[in-house]
Amino acid sequence: QKLLSSGNFAVSGSSKVTAIHEIPGRKGAFEIVVNNERRIQADAIILAVGGTAMKRLLPSCPPLQKLPIAKTWDKLRGVTCVAVRLFLRPSRTVTEGLKGGLYDSTNLPPHFAAAMKESPVVVCGPRIGGIPELAEAGFCIYDLQRLHDEFAVGGPSEEEPCAVLEIDFFRADKIINLGDDKKIGDLALRAVSAALGFPDLPSDTIIDLS
């Protein structure tokens, strides 16, 4: 709101920057072309876009081509993401008193629950467990029973209780290339076990996945 009221700030929806030019005779001044029509003058530019968009913009933007850092932009690529939701057979015992979430209970195996005691979210880098598909891929693990009303212990799904994990993989080209939901689900379960430092759970632990 402060920026909007300053008089020199504007938000443009459905807009695509198609070119950026230096303004002759004005050091550090640029003209931005939007949708191949509208022209905007600016003294600074922030590229709040992904790597793929930066790479595509470069050929039509001489000022960017002059930047030393831009010489490597042709190697930039997008980030492939794969989100896997696992519905797992519930543990015989409910683990309570867990921290960091909306709810403090889970149907995960007790040793898994203990490893995630401080938070329902675990952030993992690449090369976990020596799994080839994770050579580049990092991922986050979410215990949805501690984060979502619908999956909470004693919640709406209690008639058919199960543990629910979501695993979001990033730079997941090798994972998406598996091309089979069951293989991806089994890999996600292996990744969780490796990240938490335990032997793999049997694949039949998975009741359903999405």
PDB file of C-alpha atoms in Angstrom:
ATOM      1  CA  GLN A   1       0.000   0.000   0.000  1.00  0.00           C
ATOM      2  CA  LYS A   2       2.895   2.338   0.805  1.00  0.00           C
ATOM      3  CA  LEU A   3       4.458   1.749  -2.619  1.00  0.00           C
ATOM      4  CA  LEU A   4       1.135   2.213  -4.426  1.00  0.00           C
ATOM      5  CA  SER A   5       0.569   5.556  -2.710  1.00  0.00           C
ATOM      6  CA  SER A   6       4.071   6.824  -3.560  1.00  0.00           C
ATOM      7  CA  GLY A   7       2.994   7.846  -7.062  1.00  0.00           C
ATOM      8  CA  ASN A   8       5.883   6.162  -8.868  1.00  0.00           C
ATOM      9  CA  PHE A   9       4.831   2.539  -8.508  1.00  0.00           C
ATOM     10  CA  ALA A  10       2.357   0.454 -10.492  1.00  0.00           C
ATOM     11  CA  VAL A  11       1.211  -3.163 -10.654  1.00  0.00           C
ATOM     12  CA  SER A  12       0.388  -4.577 -14.101  1.00  0.00           C
ATOM     13  CA  GLY A  13      -1.464  -7.872 -14.386  1.00  0.00           C
ATOM     14  CA  SER A  14      -1.409 -10.148 -17.454  1.00  0.00           C
ATOM     15  CA  SER A  15       1.820  -8.451 -18.535  1.00  0.00           C
ATOM     16  CA  LYS A  16       4.910  -9.915 -20.139  1.00  0.00           C
ATOM     17  CA  VAL A  17       8.231  -8.122 -20.437  1.00  0.00           C
ATOM     18  CA  THR A  18       9.282  -8.638 -24.059  1.00  0.00           C
ATOM     19  CA  ALA A  19      12.412  -6.458 -24.195  1.00  0.00           C
ATOM     20  CA  ILE A  20      14.667  -4.213 -22.128  1.00  0.00           C
ATOM     21  CA  HIS A  21      16.701  -1.401 -23.742  1.00  0.00           C
ATOM     22  CA  GLU A  22      19.213   1.084 -22.401  1.00  0.00           C
ATOM     23  CA  ILE A  23      18.147   4.707 -22.929  1.00  0.00           C
ATOM     24  CA  PRO A  24      20.884   6.471 -24.975  1.00  0.00           C
ATOM     25  CA  GLY A  25      22.568   9.323 -23.157  1.00  0.00           C
ATOM     26  CA  ARG A  26      21.127   8.393 -19.758  1.00  0.00           C
ATOM     27  CA  LYS A  27      23.488   6.246 -17.721  1.00  0.00           C
ATOM     28  CA  GLY A  28      21.676   3.556 -15.754  1.00  0.00           C
ATOM     29  CA  ALA A  29      18.293   4.310 -17.348  1.00  0.00           C
ATOM     30  CA  PHE A  30      16.264   1.623 -19.088  1.00  0.00           C
ATOM     31  CA  GLU A  31      13.151   1.287 -21.182  1.00  0.00           C
ATOM     32  CA  ILE A  32      11.058  -1.810 -20.564  1.00  0.00           C
ATOM     33  CA  VAL A  33       8.729  -3.044 -23.309  1.00  0.00           C
ATOM     34  CA  VAL A  34       5.607  -4.803 -22.047  1.00  0.00           C
ATOM     35  CA  ASN A  35       3.528  -7.078 -24.284  1.00  0.00           C
ATOM     36  CA  ASN A  36       5.447  -5.705 -27.302  1.00  0.00           C
ATOM     37  CA  GLU A  37       3.484  -2.448 -26.920  1.00  0.00           C
ATOM     38  CA  ARG A  38       3.698  -0.530 -23.677  1.00  0.00           C
ATOM     39  CA  ARG A  39       6.995   1.190 -22.850  1.00  0.00           C
ATOM     40  CA  ILE A  40       8.076   2.022 -19.294  1.00  0.00           C
ATOM     41  CA  GLN A  41      11.174   3.956 -18.251  1.00  0.00           C
ATOM     42  CA  ALA A  42      13.044   2.864 -15.133  1.00  0.00           C
ATOM     43  CA  ASP A  43      16.321   3.442 -13.297  1.00  0.00           C
ATOM     44  CA  ALA A  44      16.440  -0.085 -11.851  1.00  0.00           C
ATOM     45  CA  ILE A  45      15.134  -3.516 -12.828  1.00  0.00           C
ATOM     46  CA  ILE A  46      14.478  -6.535 -10.626  1.00  0.00           C
ATOM     47  CA  LEU A  47      13.996  -9.855 -12.419  1.00  0.00           C
ATOM     48  CA  ALA A  48      11.544 -11.691 -10.162  1.00  0.00           C
ATOM     49  CA  VAL A  49      11.275 -14.631 -12.547  1.00  0.00           C
ATOM     50  CA  GLY A  50      12.537 -18.166 -12.787  1.00  0.00           C
ATOM     51  CA  GLY A  51      15.643 -19.357 -14.584  1.00  0.00           C
ATOM     52  CA  THR A  52      13.805 -20.476 -17.713  1.00  0.00           C
ATOM     53  CA  ALA A  53      12.194 -17.053 -18.169  1.00  0.00           C
ATOM     54  CA  MET A  54      15.543 -15.296 -17.675  1.00  0.00           C
ATOM     55  CA  LYS A  55      17.132 -17.492 -20.330  1.00  0.00           C
ATOM     56  CA  ARG A  56      14.358 -16.686 -22.829  1.00  0.00           C
ATOM     57  CA  LEU A  57      14.546 -12.958 -22.140  1.00  0.00           C
ATOM     58  CA  LEU A  58      18.289 -12.728 -22.727  1.00  0.00           C
ATOM     59  CA  PRO A  59      18.349 -12.823 -26.583  1.00  0.00           C
ATOM     60  CA  SER A  60      16.027  -9.798 -26.832  1.00  0.00           C
ATOM     61  CA  CYS A  61      17.748  -7.733 -24.145  1.00  0.00           C
ATOM     62  CA  PRO A  62      21.178  -6.206 -25.015  1.00  0.00           C
ATOM     63  CA  PRO A  63      21.658  -4.645 -21.534  1.00  0.00           C
ATOM     64  CA  LEU A  64      21.376  -8.059 -19.914  1.00  0.00           C
ATOM     65  CA  GLN A  65      23.769  -9.572 -22.450  1.00  0.00           C
ATOM     66  CA  LYS A  66      26.471  -7.161 -21.230  1.00  0.00           C
ATOM     67  CA  LEU A  67      26.330  -8.481 -17.670  1.00  0.00           C
ATOM     68  CA  PRO A  68      29.162 -10.962 -16.937  1.00  0.00           C
ATOM     69  CA  ILE A  69      26.813 -13.134 -14.868  1.00  0.00           C
ATOM     70  CA  ALA A  70      24.432 -13.475 -17.830  1.00  0.00           C
ATOM     71  CA  LYS A  71      27.012 -15.500 -19.763  1.00  0.00           C
ATOM     72  CA  THR A  72      25.912 -18.621 -17.883  1.00  0.00           C
ATOM     73  CA  TRP A  73      22.163 -18.047 -18.198  1.00  0.00           C
ATOM     74  CA  ASP A  74      21.877 -20.278 -21.261  1.00  0.00           C
ATOM     75  CA  LYS A  75      22.504 -23.192 -18.871  1.00  0.00           C
ATOM     76  CA  LEU A  76      19.610 -22.288 -16.582  1.00  0.00           C
ATOM     77  CA  ARG A  77      16.640 -24.620 -16.432  1.00  0.00           C
ATOM     78  CA  GLY A  78      13.312 -24.844 -14.711  1.00  0.00           C
ATOM     79  CA  VAL A  79      12.789 -26.820 -11.520  1.00  0.00           C
ATOM     80  CA  THR A  80      10.774 -30.025 -11.836  1.00  0.00           C
ATOM     81  CA  CYS A  81       8.628 -30.639  -8.757  1.00  0.00           C
ATOM     82  CA  VAL A  82       6.843 -33.846  -7.766  1.00  0.00           C
ATOM     83  CA  ALA A  83       4.425 -33.934  -4.830  1.00  0.00           C
ATOM     84  CA  VAL A  84       3.504 -37.335  -3.408  1.00  0.00           C
ATOM     85  CA  ARG A  85       0.862 -37.936  -0.751  1.00  0.00           C
ATOM     86  CA  LEU A  86       1.129 -41.290   1.033  1.00  0.00           C
ATOM     87  CA  PHE A  87      -1.681 -42.837   3.065  1.00  0.00           C
ATOM     88  CA  LEU A  88      -0.022 -45.375   5.365  1.00  0.00           C
ATOM     89  CA  ARG A  89      -1.272 -48.176   7.582  1.00  0.00           C
ATOM     90  CA  PRO A  90      -1.682 -46.690  11.068  1.00  0.00           C
ATOM     91  CA  SER A  91       0.553 -47.668  13.929  1.00  0.00           C
ATOM     92  CA  ARG A  92      -1.100 -49.680  16.704  1.00  0.00           C
ATOM     93  CA  THR A  93      -0.312 -46.823  19.055  1.00  0.00           C
ATOM     94  CA  VAL A  94      -0.943 -43.099  18.618  1.00  0.00           C
ATOM     95  CA  THR A  95       2.078 -40.930  19.430  1.00  0.00           C
ATOM     96  CA  GLU A  96       1.084 -37.789  21.347  1.00  0.00           C
ATOM     97  CA  GLY A  97       2.829 -34.708  22.718  1.00  0.00           C
ATOM     98  CA  LEU A  98       4.529 -33.774  19.452  1.00  0.00           C
ATOM     99  CA  LYS A  99       5.553 -30.166  18.791  1.00  0.00           C
ATOM    100  CA  GLY A 100       5.283 -27.549  16.104  1.00  0.00           C
ATOM    101  CA  GLY A 101       1.993 -28.349  14.389  1.00  0.00           C
ATOM    102  CA  LEU A 102      -1.696 -27.576  14.748  1.00  0.00           C
ATOM    103  CA  TYR A 103      -2.098 -31.009  16.349  1.00  0.00           C
ATOM    104  CA  ASP A 104       0.237 -33.025  18.549  1.00  0.00           C
ATOM    105  CA  SER A 105      -0.684 -36.599  17.568  1.00  0.00           C
ATOM    106  CA  THR A 106       0.111 -38.940  14.704  1.00  0.00           C
ATOM    107  CA  ASN A 107      -0.488 -42.515  13.537  1.00  0.00           C
ATOM    108  CA  LEU A 108       3.040 -42.774  12.127  1.00  0.00           C
ATOM    109  CA  PRO A 109       5.249 -45.572  13.512  1.00  0.00           C
ATOM    110  CA  PRO A 110       6.521 -44.395  16.913  1.00  0.00           C
ATOM    111  CA  HIS A 111      10.181 -44.201  15.809  1.00  0.00           C
ATOM    112  CA  PHE A 112       9.213 -42.054  12.810  1.00  0.00           C
ATOM    113  CA  ALA A 113       7.085 -39.835  15.048  1.00  0.00           C
ATOM    114  CA  ALA A 114       9.963 -39.473  17.524  1.00  0.00           C
ATOM    115  CA  ALA A 115      12.335 -38.435  14.731  1.00  0.00           C
ATOM    116  CA  MET A 116       9.859 -35.668  13.798  1.00  0.00           C
ATOM    117  CA  LYS A 117       9.019 -34.729  17.391  1.00  0.00           C
ATOM    118  CA  GLU A 118      10.162 -31.106  17.170  1.00  0.00           C
ATOM    119  CA  SER A 119       8.412 -30.313  13.883  1.00  0.00           C
ATOM    120  CA  PRO A 120       5.904 -31.882  11.477  1.00  0.00           C
ATOM    121  CA  VAL A 121       8.158 -30.719   8.616  1.00  0.00           C
ATOM    122  CA  VAL A 122      11.575 -32.113   7.688  1.00  0.00           C
ATOM    123  CA  VAL A 123      13.676 -30.415   4.995  1.00  0.00           C
ATOM    124  CA  CYS A 124      16.177 -32.645   3.180  1.00  0.00           C
ATOM    125  CA  GLY A 125      18.942 -31.923   0.693  1.00  0.00           C
ATOM    126  CA  PRO A 126      20.025 -34.114  -2.225  1.00  0.00           C
ATOM    127  CA  ARG A 127      21.950 -37.404  -2.121  1.00  0.00           C
ATOM    128  CA  ILE A 128      19.921 -38.892   0.720  1.00  0.00           C
ATOM    129  CA  GLY A 129      20.511 -42.579   1.398  1.00  0.00           C
ATOM    130  CA  GLY A 130      22.541 -43.180  -1.746  1.00  0.00           C
ATOM    131  CA  ILE A 131      19.298 -43.422  -3.726  1.00  0.00           C
ATOM    132  CA  PRO A 132      20.138 -42.710  -7.401  1.00  0.00           C
ATOM    133  CA  GLU A 133      16.947 -40.733  -8.054  1.00  0.00           C
ATOM    134  CA  LEU A 134      17.883 -38.388  -5.194  1.00  0.00           C
ATOM    135  CA  ALA A 135      21.321 -37.480  -6.559  1.00  0.00           C
ATOM    136  CA  GLU A 136      20.018 -33.965  -7.373  1.00  0.00           C
ATOM    137  CA  ALA A 137      16.611 -33.954  -5.739  1.00  0.00           C
ATOM    138  CA  GLY A 138      15.964 -32.320  -2.392  1.00  0.00           C
ATOM    139  CA  PHE A 139      12.628 -32.773  -0.668  1.00  0.00           C
ATOM    140  CA  CYS A 140      10.392 -31.812   2.244  1.00  0.00           C
ATOM    141  CA  ILE A 141       8.431 -34.251   4.396  1.00  0.00           C
ATOM    142  CA  TYR A 142       5.141 -33.159   5.967  1.00  0.00           C
ATOM    143  CA  ASP A 143       3.160 -35.066   8.596  1.00  0.00           C
ATOM    144  CA  LEU A 144      -0.305 -33.976   7.497  1.00  0.00           C
ATOM    145  CA  GLN A 145      -1.984 -35.395  10.609  1.00  0.00           C
ATOM    146  CA  ARG A 146      -0.323 -32.578  12.538  1.00  0.00           C
ATOM    147  CA  LEU A 147      -1.002 -29.913   9.927  1.00  0.00           C
ATOM    148  CA  HIS A 148      -4.464 -30.489   8.400  1.00  0.00           C
ATOM    149  CA  ASP A 149      -7.838 -30.681  10.141  1.00  0.00           C
ATOM    150  CA  GLU A 150      -9.118 -33.376   7.787  1.00  0.00           C
ATOM    151  CA  PHE A 151      -6.305 -35.810   8.655  1.00  0.00           C
ATOM    152  CA  ALA A 152      -5.953 -35.081  12.383  1.00  0.00           C
ATOM    153  CA  VAL A 153      -6.182 -37.966  14.841  1.00  0.00           C
ATOM    154  CA  GLY A 154      -9.827 -37.991  15.951  1.00  0.00           C
ATOM    155  CA  GLY A 155     -10.777 -35.852  12.941  1.00  0.00           C
ATOM    156  CA  PRO A 156     -13.190 -36.431  10.040  1.00  0.00           C
ATOM    157  CA  SER A 157     -11.199 -39.360   8.613  1.00  0.00           C
ATOM    158  CA  GLU A 158     -11.052 -41.229  11.930  1.00  0.00           C
ATOM    159  CA  GLU A 159     -13.489 -43.923  10.695  1.00  0.00           C
ATOM    160  CA  GLU A 160     -10.622 -45.218   8.546  1.00  0.00           C
ATOM    161  CA  PRO A 161      -7.537 -44.036  10.433  1.00  0.00           C
ATOM    162  CA  CYS A 162      -4.227 -43.859   8.626  1.00  0.00           C
ATOM    163  CA  ALA A 163      -0.998 -41.920   8.768  1.00  0.00           C
ATOM    164  CA  VAL A 164      -0.654 -39.311   6.032  1.00  0.00           C
ATOM    165  CA  LEU A 165       2.644 -37.977   4.728  1.00  0.00           C
ATOM    166  CA  GLU A 166       3.301 -35.565   1.889  1.00  0.00           C
ATOM    167  CA  ILE A 167       6.707 -35.550   0.253  1.00  0.00           C
ATOM    168  CA  ASP A 168       7.518 -32.687  -2.113  1.00  0.00           C
ATOM    169  CA  PHE A 169      10.549 -33.303  -4.327  1.00  0.00           C
ATOM    170  CA  PHE A 170      12.458 -30.541  -6.141  1.00  0.00           C
ATOM    171  CA  ARG A 171      14.819 -30.949  -9.128  1.00  0.00           C
ATOM    172  CA  ALA A 172      12.929 -34.183  -9.531  1.00  0.00           C
ATOM    173  CA  ASP A 173      13.598 -34.978 -13.199  1.00  0.00           C
ATOM    174  CA  LYS A 174      14.772 -38.520 -12.443  1.00  0.00           C
ATOM    175  CA  ILE A 175      11.726 -39.136 -10.263  1.00  0.00           C
ATOM    176  CA  ILE A 176       9.139 -37.972 -12.765  1.00  0.00           C
ATOM    177  CA  ASN A 177      10.899 -40.081 -15.404  1.00  0.00           C
ATOM    178  CA  LEU A 178       9.959 -43.198 -13.433  1.00  0.00           C
ATOM    179  CA  GLY A 179       6.547 -42.700 -15.037  1.00  0.00           C
ATOM    180  CA  ASP A 180       4.729 -45.044 -12.661  1.00  0.00           C
ATOM    181  CA  ASP A 181       2.754 -43.991  -9.578  1.00  0.00           C
ATOM    182  CA  LYS A 182       3.625 -47.104  -7.592  1.00  0.00           C
ATOM    183  CA  LYS A 183       7.351 -46.738  -8.273  1.00  0.00           C
ATOM    184  CA  ILE A 184       7.206 -43.074  -7.275  1.00  0.00           C
ATOM    185  CA  GLY A 185       5.253 -43.943  -4.111  1.00  0.00           C
ATOM    186  CA  ASP A 186       7.743 -46.655  -3.138  1.00  0.00           C
ATOM    187  CA  LEU A 187      10.614 -44.235  -3.780  1.00  0.00           C
ATOM    188  CA  ALA A 188       8.956 -41.577  -1.610  1.00  0.00           C
ATOM    189  CA  LEU A 189       8.592 -44.073   1.255  1.00  0.00           C
ATOM    190  CA  ARG A 190      12.266 -45.090   0.878  1.00  0.00           C
ATOM    191  CA  ALA A 191      13.290 -41.431   0.860  1.00  0.00           C
ATOM    192  CA  VAL A 192      11.414 -40.763   4.119  1.00  0.00           C
ATOM    193  CA  SER A 193      12.964 -43.816   5.795  1.00  0.00           C
ATOM    194  CA  ALA A 194      16.460 -42.813   4.661  1.00  0.00           C
ATOM    195  CA  ALA A 195      16.024 -39.173   5.690  1.00  0.00           C
ATOM    196  CA  LEU A 196      14.871 -40.139   9.182  1.00  0.00           C
ATOM    197  CA  GLY A 197      17.619 -42.745   9.519  1.00  0.00           C
ATOM    198  CA  PHE A 198      15.579 -45.952   9.631  1.00  0.00           C
ATOM    199  CA  PRO A 199      15.329 -49.142   7.550  1.00  0.00           C
ATOM    200  CA  ASP A 200      12.815 -49.026   4.712  1.00  0.00           C
ATOM    201  CA  LEU A 201       9.201 -49.624   5.611  1.00  0.00           C
ATOM    202  CA  PRO A 202       7.594 -52.434   3.594  1.00  0.00           C
ATOM    203  CA  SER A 203       5.908 -51.154   0.421  1.00  0.00           C
ATOM    204  CA  ASP A 204       2.575 -52.661   1.587  1.00  0.00           C
ATOM    205  CA  THR A 205       2.621 -50.011   4.332  1.00  0.00           C
ATOM    206  CA  ILE A 206       1.139 -47.770   1.634  1.00  0.00           C
ATOM    207  CA  ILE A 207      -2.665 -48.054   1.574  1.00  0.00           C
ATOM    208  CA  ASP A 208      -3.133 -45.397  -1.098  1.00  0.00           C
ATOM    209  CA  LEU A 209      -1.254 -42.558  -2.729  1.00  0.00           C
ATOM    210  CA  SER A 210      -1.853 -39.496  -4.843  1.00  0.00           C
TER     211      SER A 210
END
